């Protein structure tokens, strides 16, 4: 009886020990998600500049350095970005961090952003420039975001198509007349000369600055920023005429008025069906992306051909910081969000941008020798040595929209230059950011 009770007691203790162990294991299993739930999750609205692989690496590195912060991305196509971002700004809800292009696009939306505190702006000291995130491009004034890369426009060309058309691929067109002659030969082999899409914001950012350099000085551009350069000025009218001539001369794909440059126009170029495409030096439609598809040996980069060869800025580069990231005014996770913005401008992210996305970093501490080898990139690095202001980012949202919509209608023969000019002037007058 006693031995039986002892055995029963031992068995009972064994069961209790096992149950206790199972309970501890269960609590431990539950503790994992509980601890993860303690991490701060920030939402980042973006259009994935640099591509998916770069952003995957960016988030992984940030979370590694900040294990108490998790990043949730909301990625939308660039051409749909305003329609997604707009309701968030109107309702003052949604993401903790948002992306915008430097310049007036950001300034127009600055009430949606928290001003960057000094400890975050410290990261700006390692950048070549960050003024595009600061009001009126002045770093002594309020700043609402930090950039991570250098941006600007070039024209890419497919050497294989030029050779097929009987052109000298080593000497692409340098003037408007030379471009016209080249386009006739390209069209003769059944291909598009300049791949382009006129829907969305792209004409304002990628095409307008390259025509504007032929007619405007830097003082003119600063007057544009201040709203003191009327579209009725002969210089501005000439810019519109220059844009219109691209489609009027038949240099582009017939679908231009109905498609966007990204992805549609870029797809025409990288499919090998166009000789030229005007895009950007960084992000997703750059030399790295085109070279990967076309073959680096077939890709070249050049300045846009000049219309007025002796214009002071005709042979300059329209340069600007790439998009900037800022913290939303309504975020209740500002400390974590500011850490992300600071990381965006840091050396670790700059190296990821360079190595993975082929972007040209603004961070002074990145060794330029880590840039990949590419002939098109080498050409770009020469082009950017003579920068000027980027006229596109000096346009208000109203002007950028009127520019794209007007060009679409001009290309379809539904709008005159005079009426386009009047629309642009009305857009200027209705722009809040230029009436301050």
Coordinates of C-alpha atoms in Angstrom, one line a residue, residues 19 52 78 91 101 107 186 195 210 215 219 235 238 265 300-301 340-341 347 353 420 427:
X19 CA 2.6 19.6 -17.6
X52 CA 12.2 45.5 -55.8
X78 CA 4.6 56.0 -60.0
X91 CA -8.0 62.4 -44.3
X101 CA 9.8 64.2 -55.7
X107 CA 6.4 71.8 -51.2
X186 CA 15.0 55.0 -88.2
X195 CA 9.8 56.2 -77.5
X210 CA 15.4 69.3 -71.7
X215 CA 15.4 79.0 -73.9
X219 CA 17.5 83.3 -63.4
X235 CA 10.7 82.0 -73.9
X238 CA 9.1 78.5 -77.3
X265 CA 7.2 54.1 -73.3
X300 CA 24.5 54.6 -74.9
X301 CA 23.6 57.8 -73.0
X340 CA 13.9 55.4 -41.3
X341 CA 14.2 58.8 -43.0
X347 CA 26.0 55.5 -46.1
X353 CA 21.6 51.9 -54.0
X420 CA -2.0 75.4 -74.5
X427 CA -2.5 76.7 -64.1

